[in-house]
Each structure stands twice: as structure tokens, then as C-alpha cells.
PDB file of C-alpha atoms in Angstrom:
ATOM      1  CA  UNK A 301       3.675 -15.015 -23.767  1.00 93.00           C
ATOM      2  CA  UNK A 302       2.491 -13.137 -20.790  1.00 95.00           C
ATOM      3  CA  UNK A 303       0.389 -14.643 -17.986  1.00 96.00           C
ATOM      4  CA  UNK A 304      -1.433 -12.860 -15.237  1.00 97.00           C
ATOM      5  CA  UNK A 305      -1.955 -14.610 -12.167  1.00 97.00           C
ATOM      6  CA  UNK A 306      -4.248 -13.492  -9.605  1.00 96.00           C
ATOM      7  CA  UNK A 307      -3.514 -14.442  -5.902  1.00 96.00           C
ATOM      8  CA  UNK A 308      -6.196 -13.542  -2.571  1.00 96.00           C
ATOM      9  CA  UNK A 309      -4.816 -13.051   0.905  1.00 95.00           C
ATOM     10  CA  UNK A 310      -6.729 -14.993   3.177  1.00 93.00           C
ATOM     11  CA  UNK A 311      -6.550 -16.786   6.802  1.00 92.00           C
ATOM     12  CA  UNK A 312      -4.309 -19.394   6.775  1.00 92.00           C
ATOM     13  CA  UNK A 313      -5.843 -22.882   6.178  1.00 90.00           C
ATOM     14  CA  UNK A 314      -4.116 -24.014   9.261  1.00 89.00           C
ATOM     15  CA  UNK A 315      -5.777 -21.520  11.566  1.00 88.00           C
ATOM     16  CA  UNK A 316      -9.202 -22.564  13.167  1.00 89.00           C
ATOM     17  CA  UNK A 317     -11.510 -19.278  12.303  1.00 87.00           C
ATOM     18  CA  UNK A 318     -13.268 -17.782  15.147  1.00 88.00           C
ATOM     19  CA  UNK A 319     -16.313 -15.431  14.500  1.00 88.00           C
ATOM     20  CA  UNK A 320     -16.659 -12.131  16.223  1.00 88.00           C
ATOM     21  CA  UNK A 321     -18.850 -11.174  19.099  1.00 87.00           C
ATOM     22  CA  UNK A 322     -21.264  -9.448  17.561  1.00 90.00           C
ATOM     23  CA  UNK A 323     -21.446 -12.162  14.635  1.00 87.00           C
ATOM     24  CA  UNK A 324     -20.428  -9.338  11.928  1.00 84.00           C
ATOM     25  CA  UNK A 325     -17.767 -11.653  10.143  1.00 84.00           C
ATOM     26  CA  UNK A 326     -14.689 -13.676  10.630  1.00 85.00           C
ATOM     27  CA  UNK A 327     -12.145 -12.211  13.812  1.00 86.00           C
ATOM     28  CA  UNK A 328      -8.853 -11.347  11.685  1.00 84.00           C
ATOM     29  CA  UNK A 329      -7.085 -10.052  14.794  1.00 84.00           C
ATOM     30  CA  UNK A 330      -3.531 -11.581  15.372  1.00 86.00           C
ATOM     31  CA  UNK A 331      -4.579 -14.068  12.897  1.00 89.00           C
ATOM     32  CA  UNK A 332      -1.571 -15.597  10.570  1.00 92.00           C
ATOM     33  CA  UNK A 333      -2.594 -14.524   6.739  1.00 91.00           C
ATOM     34  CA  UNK A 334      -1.501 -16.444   3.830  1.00 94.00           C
ATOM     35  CA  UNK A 335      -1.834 -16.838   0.307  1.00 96.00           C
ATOM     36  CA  UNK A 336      -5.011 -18.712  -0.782  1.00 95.00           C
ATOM     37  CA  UNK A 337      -3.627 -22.736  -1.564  1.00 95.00           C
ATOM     38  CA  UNK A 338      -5.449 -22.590  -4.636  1.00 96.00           C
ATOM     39  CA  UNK A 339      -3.328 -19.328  -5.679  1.00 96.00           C
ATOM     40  CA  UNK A 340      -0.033 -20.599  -5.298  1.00 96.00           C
ATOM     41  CA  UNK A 341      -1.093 -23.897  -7.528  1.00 96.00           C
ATOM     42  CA  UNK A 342      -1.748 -20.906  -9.838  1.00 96.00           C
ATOM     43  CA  UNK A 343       1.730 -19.431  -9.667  1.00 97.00           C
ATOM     44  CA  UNK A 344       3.345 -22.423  -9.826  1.00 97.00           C
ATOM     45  CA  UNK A 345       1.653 -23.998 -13.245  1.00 96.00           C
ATOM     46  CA  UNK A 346       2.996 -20.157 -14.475  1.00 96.00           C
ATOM     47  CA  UNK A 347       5.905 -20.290 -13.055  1.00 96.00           C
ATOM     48  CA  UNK A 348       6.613 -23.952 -14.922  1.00 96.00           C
ATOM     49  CA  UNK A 349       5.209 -22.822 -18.281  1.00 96.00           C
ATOM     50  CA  UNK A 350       7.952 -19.953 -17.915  1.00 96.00           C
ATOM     51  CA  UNK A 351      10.648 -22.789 -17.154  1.00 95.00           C
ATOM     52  CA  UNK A 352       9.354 -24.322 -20.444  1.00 94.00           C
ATOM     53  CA  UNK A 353      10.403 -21.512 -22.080  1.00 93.00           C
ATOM     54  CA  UNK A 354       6.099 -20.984 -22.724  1.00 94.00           C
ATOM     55  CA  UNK A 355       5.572 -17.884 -20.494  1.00 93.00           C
ATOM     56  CA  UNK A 356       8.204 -14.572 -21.166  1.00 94.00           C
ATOM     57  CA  UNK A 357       6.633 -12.731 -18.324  1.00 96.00           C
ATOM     58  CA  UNK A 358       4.714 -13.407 -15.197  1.00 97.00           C
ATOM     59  CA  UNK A 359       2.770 -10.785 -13.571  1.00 97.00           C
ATOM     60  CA  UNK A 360       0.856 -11.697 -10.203  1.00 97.00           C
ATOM     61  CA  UNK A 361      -2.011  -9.762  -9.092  1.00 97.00           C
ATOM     62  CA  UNK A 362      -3.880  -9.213  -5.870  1.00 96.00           C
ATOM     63  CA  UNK A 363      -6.737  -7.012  -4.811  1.00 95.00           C
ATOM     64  CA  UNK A 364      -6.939  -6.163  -0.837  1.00 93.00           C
ATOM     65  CA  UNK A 365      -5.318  -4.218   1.908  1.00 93.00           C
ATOM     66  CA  UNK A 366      -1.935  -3.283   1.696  1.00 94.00           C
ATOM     67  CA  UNK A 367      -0.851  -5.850   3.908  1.00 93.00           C
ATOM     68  CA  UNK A 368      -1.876  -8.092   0.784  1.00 94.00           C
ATOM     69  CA  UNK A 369       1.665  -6.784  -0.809  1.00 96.00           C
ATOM     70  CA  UNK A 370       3.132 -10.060   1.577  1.00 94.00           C
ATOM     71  CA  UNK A 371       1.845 -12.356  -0.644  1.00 95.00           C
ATOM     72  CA  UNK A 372       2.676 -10.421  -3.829  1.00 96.00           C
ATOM     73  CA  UNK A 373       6.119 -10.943  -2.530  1.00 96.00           C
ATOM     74  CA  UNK A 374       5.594 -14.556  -1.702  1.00 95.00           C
ATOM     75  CA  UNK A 375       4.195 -14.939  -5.691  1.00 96.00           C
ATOM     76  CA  UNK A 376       7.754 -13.164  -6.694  1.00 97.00           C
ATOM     77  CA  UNK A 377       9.898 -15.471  -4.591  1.00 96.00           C
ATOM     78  CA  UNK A 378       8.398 -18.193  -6.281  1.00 95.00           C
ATOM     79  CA  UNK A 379       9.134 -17.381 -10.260  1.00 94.00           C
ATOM     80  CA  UNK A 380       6.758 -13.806 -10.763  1.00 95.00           C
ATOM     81  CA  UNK A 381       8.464 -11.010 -12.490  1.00 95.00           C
ATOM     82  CA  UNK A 382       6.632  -8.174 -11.034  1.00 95.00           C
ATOM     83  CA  UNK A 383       3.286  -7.543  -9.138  1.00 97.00           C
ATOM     84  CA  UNK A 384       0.566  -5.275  -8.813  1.00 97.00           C
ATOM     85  CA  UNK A 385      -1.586  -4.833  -6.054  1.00 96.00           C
ATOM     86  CA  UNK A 386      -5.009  -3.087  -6.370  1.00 96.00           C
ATOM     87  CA  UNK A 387      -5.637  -1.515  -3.260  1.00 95.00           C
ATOM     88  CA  UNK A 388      -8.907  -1.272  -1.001  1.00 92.00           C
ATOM     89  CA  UNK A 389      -9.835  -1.980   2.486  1.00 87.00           C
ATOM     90  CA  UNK A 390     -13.415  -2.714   1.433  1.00 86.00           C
ATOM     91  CA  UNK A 391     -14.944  -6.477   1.968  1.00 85.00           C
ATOM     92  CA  UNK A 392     -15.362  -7.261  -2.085  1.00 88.00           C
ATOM     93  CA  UNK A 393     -17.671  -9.743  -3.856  1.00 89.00           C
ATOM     94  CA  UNK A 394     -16.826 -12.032  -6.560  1.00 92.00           C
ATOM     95  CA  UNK A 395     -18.388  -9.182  -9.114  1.00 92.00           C
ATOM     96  CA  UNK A 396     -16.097  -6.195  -8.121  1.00 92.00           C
ATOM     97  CA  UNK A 397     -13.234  -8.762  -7.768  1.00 94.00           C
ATOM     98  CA  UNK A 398     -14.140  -9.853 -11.560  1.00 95.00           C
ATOM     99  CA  UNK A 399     -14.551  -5.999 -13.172  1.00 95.00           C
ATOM    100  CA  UNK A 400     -11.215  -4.919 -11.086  1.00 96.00           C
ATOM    101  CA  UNK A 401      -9.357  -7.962 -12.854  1.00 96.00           C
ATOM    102  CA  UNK A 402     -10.472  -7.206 -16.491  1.00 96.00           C
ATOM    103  CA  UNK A 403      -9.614  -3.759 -16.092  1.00 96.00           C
ATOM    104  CA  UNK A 404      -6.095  -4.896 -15.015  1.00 96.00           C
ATOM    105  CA  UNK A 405      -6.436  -7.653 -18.175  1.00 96.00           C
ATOM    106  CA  UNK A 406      -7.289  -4.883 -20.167  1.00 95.00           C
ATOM    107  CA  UNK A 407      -4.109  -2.932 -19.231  1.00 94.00           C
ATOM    108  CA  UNK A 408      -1.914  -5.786 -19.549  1.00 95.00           C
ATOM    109  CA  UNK A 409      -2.975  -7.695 -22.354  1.00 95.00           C
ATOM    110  CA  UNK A 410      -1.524 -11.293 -20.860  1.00 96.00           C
ATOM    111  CA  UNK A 411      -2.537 -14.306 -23.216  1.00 96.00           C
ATOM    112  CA  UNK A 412      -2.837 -15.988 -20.181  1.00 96.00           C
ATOM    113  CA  UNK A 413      -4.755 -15.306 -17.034  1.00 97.00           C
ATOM    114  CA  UNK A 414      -4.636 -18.454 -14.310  1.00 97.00           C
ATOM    115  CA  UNK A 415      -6.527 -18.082 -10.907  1.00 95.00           C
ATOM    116  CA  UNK A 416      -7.388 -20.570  -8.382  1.00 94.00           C
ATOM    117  CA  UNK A 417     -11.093 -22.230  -8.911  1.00 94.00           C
ATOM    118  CA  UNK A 418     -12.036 -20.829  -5.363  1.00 93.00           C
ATOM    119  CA  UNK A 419     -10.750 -18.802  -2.084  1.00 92.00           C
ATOM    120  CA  UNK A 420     -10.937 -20.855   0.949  1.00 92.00           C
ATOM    121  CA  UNK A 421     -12.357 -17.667   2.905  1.00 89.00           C
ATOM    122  CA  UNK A 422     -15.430 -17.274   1.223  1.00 86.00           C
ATOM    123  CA  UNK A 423     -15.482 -20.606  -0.996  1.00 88.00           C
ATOM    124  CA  UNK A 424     -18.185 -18.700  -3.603  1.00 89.00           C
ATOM    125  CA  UNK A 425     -15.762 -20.188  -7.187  1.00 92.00           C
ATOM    126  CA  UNK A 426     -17.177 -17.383  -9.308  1.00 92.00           C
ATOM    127  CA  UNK A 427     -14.508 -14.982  -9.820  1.00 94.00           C
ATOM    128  CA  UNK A 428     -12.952 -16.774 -12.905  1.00 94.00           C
ATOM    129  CA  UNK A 429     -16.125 -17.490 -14.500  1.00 95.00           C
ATOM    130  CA  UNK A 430     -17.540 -13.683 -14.050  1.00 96.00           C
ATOM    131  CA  UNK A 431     -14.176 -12.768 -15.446  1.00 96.00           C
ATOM    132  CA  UNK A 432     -14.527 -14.751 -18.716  1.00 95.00           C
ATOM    133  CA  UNK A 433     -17.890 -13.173 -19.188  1.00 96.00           C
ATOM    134  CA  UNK A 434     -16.801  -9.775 -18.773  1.00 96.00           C
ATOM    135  CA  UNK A 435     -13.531  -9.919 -21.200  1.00 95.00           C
ATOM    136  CA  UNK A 436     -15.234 -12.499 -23.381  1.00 94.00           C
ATOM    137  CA  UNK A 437     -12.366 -14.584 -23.326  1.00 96.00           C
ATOM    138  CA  UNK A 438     -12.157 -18.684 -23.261  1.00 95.00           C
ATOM    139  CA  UNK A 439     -12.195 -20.544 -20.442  1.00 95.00           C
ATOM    140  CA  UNK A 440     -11.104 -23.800 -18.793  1.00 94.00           C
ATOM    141  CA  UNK A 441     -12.142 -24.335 -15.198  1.00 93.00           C
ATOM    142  CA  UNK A 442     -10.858 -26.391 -12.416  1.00 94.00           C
ATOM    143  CA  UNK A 443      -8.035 -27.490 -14.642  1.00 94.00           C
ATOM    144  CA  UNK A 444      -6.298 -30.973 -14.060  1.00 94.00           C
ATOM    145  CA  UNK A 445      -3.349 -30.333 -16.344  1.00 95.00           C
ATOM    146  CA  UNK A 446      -2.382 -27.600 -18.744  1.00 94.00           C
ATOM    147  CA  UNK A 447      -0.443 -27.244 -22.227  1.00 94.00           C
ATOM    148  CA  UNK A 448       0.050 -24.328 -24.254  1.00 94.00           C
ATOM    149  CA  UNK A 449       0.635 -25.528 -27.913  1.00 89.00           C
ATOM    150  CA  UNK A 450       1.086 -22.390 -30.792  1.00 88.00           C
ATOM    151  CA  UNK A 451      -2.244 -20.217 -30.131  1.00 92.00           C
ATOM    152  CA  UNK A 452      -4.151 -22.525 -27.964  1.00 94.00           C
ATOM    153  CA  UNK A 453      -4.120 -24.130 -24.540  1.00 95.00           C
ATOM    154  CA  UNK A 454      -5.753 -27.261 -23.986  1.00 96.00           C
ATOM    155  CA  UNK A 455      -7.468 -27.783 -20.193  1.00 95.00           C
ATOM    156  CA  UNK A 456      -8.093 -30.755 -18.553  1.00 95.00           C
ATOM    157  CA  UNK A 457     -10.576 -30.352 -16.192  1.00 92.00           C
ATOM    158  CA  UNK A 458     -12.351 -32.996 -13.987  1.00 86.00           C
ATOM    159  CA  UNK A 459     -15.944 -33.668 -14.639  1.00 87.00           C
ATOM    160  CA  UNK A 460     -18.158 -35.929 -12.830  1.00 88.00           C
ATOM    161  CA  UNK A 461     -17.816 -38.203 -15.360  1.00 87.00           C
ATOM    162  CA  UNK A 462     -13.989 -38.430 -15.353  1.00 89.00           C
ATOM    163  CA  UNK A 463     -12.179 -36.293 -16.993  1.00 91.00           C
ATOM    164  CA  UNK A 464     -12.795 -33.856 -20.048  1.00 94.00           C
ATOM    165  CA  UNK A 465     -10.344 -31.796 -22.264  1.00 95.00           C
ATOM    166  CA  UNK A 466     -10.872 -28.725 -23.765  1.00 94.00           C
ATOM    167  CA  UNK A 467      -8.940 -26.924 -26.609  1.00 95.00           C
ATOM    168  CA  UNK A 468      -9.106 -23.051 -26.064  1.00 95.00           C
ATOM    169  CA  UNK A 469      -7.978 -20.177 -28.428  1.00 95.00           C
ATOM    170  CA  UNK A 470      -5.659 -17.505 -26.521  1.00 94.00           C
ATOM    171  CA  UNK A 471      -6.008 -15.349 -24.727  1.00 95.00           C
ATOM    172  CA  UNK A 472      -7.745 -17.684 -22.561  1.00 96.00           C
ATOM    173  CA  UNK A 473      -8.842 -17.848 -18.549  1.00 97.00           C
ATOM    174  CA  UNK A 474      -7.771 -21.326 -16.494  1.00 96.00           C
ATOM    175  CA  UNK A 475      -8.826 -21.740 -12.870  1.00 96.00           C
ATOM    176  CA  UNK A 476      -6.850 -24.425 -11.056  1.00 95.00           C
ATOM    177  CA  UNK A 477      -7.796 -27.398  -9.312  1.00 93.00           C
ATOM    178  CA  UNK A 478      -5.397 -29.496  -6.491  1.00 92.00           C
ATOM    179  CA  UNK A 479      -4.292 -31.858  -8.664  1.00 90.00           C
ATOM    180  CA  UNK A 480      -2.744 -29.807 -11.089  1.00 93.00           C
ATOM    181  CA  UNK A 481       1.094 -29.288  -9.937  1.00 94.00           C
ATOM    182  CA  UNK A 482       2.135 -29.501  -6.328  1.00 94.00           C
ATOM    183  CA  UNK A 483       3.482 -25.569  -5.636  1.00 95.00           C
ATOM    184  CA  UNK A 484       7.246 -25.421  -4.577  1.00 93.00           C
ATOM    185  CA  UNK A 485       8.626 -23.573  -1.631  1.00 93.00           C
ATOM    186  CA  UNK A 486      10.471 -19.966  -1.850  1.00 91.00           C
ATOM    187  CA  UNK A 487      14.507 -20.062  -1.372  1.00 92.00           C
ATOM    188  CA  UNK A 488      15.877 -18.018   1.186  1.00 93.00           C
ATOM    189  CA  UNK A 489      18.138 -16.341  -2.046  1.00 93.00           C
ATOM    190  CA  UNK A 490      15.064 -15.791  -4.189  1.00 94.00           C
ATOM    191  CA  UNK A 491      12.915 -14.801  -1.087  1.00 94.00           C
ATOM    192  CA  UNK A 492      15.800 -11.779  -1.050  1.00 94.00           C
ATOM    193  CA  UNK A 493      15.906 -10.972  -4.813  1.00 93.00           C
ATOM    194  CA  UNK A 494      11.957 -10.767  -4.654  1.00 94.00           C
ATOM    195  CA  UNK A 495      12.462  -7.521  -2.212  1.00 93.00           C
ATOM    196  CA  UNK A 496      14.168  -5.941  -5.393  1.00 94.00           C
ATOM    197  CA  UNK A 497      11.386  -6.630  -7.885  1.00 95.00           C
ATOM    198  CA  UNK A 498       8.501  -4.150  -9.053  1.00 95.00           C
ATOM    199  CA  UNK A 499       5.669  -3.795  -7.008  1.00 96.00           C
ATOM    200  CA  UNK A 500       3.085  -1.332  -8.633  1.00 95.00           C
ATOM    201  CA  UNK A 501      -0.086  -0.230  -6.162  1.00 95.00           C
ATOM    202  CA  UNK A 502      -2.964   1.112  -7.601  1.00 95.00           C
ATOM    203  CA  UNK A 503      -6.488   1.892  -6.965  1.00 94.00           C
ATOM    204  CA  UNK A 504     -10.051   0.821  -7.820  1.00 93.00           C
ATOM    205  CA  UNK A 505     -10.752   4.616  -8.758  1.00 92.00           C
ATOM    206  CA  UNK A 506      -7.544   4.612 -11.292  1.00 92.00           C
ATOM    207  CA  UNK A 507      -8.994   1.691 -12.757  1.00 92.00           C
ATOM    208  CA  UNK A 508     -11.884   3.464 -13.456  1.00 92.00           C
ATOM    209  CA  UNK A 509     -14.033   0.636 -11.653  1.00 91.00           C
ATOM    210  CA  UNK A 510     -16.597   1.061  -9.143  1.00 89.00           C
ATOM    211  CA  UNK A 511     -16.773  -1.704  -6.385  1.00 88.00           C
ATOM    212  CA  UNK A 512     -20.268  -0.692  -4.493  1.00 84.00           C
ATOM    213  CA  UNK A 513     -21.396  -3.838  -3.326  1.00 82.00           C
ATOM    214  CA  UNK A 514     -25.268  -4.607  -3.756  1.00 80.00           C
ATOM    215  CA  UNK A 515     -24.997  -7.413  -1.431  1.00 82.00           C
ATOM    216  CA  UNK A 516     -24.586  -7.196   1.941  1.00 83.00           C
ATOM    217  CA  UNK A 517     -23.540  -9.490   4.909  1.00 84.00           C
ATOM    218  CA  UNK A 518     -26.452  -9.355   7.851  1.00 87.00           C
ATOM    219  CA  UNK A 519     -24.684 -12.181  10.165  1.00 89.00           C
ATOM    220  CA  UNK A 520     -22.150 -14.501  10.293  1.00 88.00           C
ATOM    221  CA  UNK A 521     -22.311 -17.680  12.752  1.00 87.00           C
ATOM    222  CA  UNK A 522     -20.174 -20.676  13.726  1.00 84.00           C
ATOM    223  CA  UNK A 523     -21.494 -24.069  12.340  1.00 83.00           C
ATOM    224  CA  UNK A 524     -23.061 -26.277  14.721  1.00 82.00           C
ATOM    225  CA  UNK A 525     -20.904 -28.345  16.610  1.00 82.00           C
ATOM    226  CA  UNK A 526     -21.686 -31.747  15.785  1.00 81.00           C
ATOM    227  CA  UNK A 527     -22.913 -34.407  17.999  1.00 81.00           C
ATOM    228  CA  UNK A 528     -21.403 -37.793  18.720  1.00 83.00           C
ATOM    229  CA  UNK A 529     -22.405 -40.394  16.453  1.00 84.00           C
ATOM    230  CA  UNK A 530     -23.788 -43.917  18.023  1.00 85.00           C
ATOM    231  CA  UNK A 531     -23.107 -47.183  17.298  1.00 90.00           C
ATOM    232  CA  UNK A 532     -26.400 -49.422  16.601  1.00 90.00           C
ATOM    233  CA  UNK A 533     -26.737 -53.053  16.452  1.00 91.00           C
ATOM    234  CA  UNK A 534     -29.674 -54.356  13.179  1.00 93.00           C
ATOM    235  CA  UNK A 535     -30.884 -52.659  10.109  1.00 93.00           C
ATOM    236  CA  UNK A 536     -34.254 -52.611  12.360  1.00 92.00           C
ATOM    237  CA  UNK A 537     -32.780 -49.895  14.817  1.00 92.00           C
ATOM    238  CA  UNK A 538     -31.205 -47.957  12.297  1.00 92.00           C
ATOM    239  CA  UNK A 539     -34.031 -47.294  10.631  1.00 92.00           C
ATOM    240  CA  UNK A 540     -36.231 -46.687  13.582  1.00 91.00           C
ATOM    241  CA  UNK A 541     -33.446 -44.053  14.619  1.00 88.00           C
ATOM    242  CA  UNK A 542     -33.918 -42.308  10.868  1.00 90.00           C
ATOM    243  CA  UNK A 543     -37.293 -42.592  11.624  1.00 90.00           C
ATOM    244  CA  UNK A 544     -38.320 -41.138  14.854  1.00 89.00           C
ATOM    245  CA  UNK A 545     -35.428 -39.621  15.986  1.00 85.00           C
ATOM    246  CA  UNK A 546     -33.298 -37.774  12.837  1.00 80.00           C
ATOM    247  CA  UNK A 547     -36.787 -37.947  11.077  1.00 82.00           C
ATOM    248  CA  UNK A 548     -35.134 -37.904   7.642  1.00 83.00           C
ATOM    249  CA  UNK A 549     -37.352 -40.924   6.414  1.00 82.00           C
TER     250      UNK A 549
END
């Protein structure tokens, strides 16, 4: 069986973001880059079901700047056979995202496509939901735990209820959640071998897909900085506080 995972390069969670000057997005400059957290739990529920003996071949995917080949790398140090990287140095939504990754789908065939539920840069958790509705495929989002069994691959995914499983026929589309696996770190020997592997770059116009954005970003602004909370000392105050000074009740 052969899964595709998709992986994002983004800021690393450990970096506190700054905004630009002129408020036009998110300063990148001198900035460490990683792969997105929710990615690597995606690699690393492949890379088990290979150790299974489920998955034959692992193919990671990731659609950004040439720099973005770093974390390709990363995904093959970890378990990935080879990678692809989609090149553009375009901002992308969710949408272009979505049509670049069927076309690669399409080209691939995997019975298996796994993506993190959400990026931690722009936090939208659409892209695996547009991309079942474009290939028509099966999905199971913000999966919990994973099993392939013959031509199906039941998801269990956390509800607000508790927890819910769902049997779906392959090929079929699973978005991870945290509490899936717990990824694994690269060895120094397989961070080496990964140099060797195939790395294939191609573009959005070899795809055949067009990535025109009708949305576009007017501003971008720090949150508030929050203010210091007080302590008070009856029900009485607290509510007078809500009252006449939050004015929330």
C-alpha cells in the first residue's frame, strides 16, 4: 500500500512571531523554520504502518519555497521513501493547497493520504477536508488512532462527545490529531542516508493547476497584550466588576 503524506514548512512553534512594520504579514527574516508538529505526527503514523508491514511505500509531499526541500528531508530521515516538493513562492490558501494535492493524488494513486488536521501558521484545518471533496475520497478527521484492516481503515477521531470510530473504504484521507502517536527523532545515520533519497521538484503549472488566490490579506496585527487579572474578595464585587467595568452582563 502506498501512502502520501503531506508536510507544511512553517515557523517553528518555539519561536515567538513578530509582525512586520507595515502590518503586511508575519516577519520570516532569520526566523528558525520547521516542519508543522501536526505533520510529523503524520509521518510517523506512516512511517509505523510501514513497520507493520501495512504501507510498501511512503511518499511525503510539500508545497512552498524551495527552502521547504529541509523538511522533505527531515520526512525522509524519519521512514519516507522519496519526496516531492511542489514549488511556488506564492502565499497559498487552503483551496490551491487542496487542488495542488489531488493533482499530486491523482499522479500517485496512494491508498492512503495522511495530513495533519491543521498548520500552526495559519490554523484555518481545511486543507484535508477540501481535499476529500475534490478527489471524492473517504475521510476520517482529527484521528485518535488508526488501523488499516484488508480494504478499509478504521479512524478514531475525538468528538465532543468522546470518542467516535469510523470504518472507511480505501483509498481514504486521515488528518491527525496530538494524541495519535508521539513522532520519533531522526538518527544521525538515517539523517545521512536521507541525502541519497529521491527528491522530485515540480511546479503548480506542470500540474496543470492554477493557484490565483481570490482572497486576499489587507492587514495583519499582533493580539492585544493582555491585562493583569485582579483578585476580588465576594460574589457581590465580582459581579459589579462584570457589570460596570468588563460590561459583559
Amino acid at each position: 500500500m502506498k501512502v502520501l503524506v503531506a508536510v507544511k514548512r512553517v515557523v517553528d512553534y518555539n519561536v515567538k512571531v513578530r509582525v512586520k512594520a507595515d502590518n503586511s504579514g508575519v516577519d520570516l527574516a532569520n526566523v528558525k523554520m520547521s516542519m508543522n508538529p501536526f505533520c510529523e505526527i503524520a509521518v510517523e503514523e506512516a512511517v509505523r504502518l510501514k513497520e507493520k508491514g501495512v504501507a510498501s511505500e511512503i511518499v511525503v509531499i510539500s508545497i512552498g519555497p524551495s527552502a521547504a526541500q529541509e523538511q522533505l528531508r527531515t520526512a525522509l530521515a524519519l521512514g519516507a521513501d522519496r519526496a516531492i516538493l511542489v514549488e511556488s513562492a506564492e502565499e497559498l490558501n487552503s483551496l490551491a493547497v487542496a487542488k495542488l494535492l489531488k493533482a499530486v493524488v491523482e499522479k500517485e494513486q496512494p491508498q492512503l493520504v495522511i495530513l495533519g488536521k491543521q498548520a500552526i501558521d495559519s490554523d484555518n484545518n481545511q486543507t484535508g477536508q477540501m481535499l476529500g471533496a475534490l478527489t471524492g475520497y473517504a475521510q476520517g478527521t482529527f484521528a485518535s488512532k488508526v488501523e488499516v484492516a484488508g480494504d478499509k481503515v478504521n479512524v478514531t477521531r475525538e468528538i465532543d462527545g468522546g470518542l467516535q470510530t469510523v470504518s472507511l473504504n480505501l483509498p481514504a484521507i486521515v488528518t491527525t490529531d496530538l494524541r495519535l502517536n508521539e513522532p520519533r527523532y531522526a538518527s544521525l545515520p538515517n539523517i545521512m542516508k536521507a541525502k541519497k533519497k529521491p527528491l522530485e521538484t515540480v511546479t503548480p503549472d506542470a500540474l496543470g493547476v492554477s493557484i490565483a488566490s481570490s482572497v486576499k490579506t489587507l492587514k495583519v496585527e499582533a493580539p492585544a497584550a493582555r491585562s493583569a487579572g485582579v483578585k476580588v474578595k465576594s460574589v457581590a464585587e465580582l459581579v459589579e466588576k462584570l457589570k460596570n467595568e468588563a460590561k459583559v452582563i
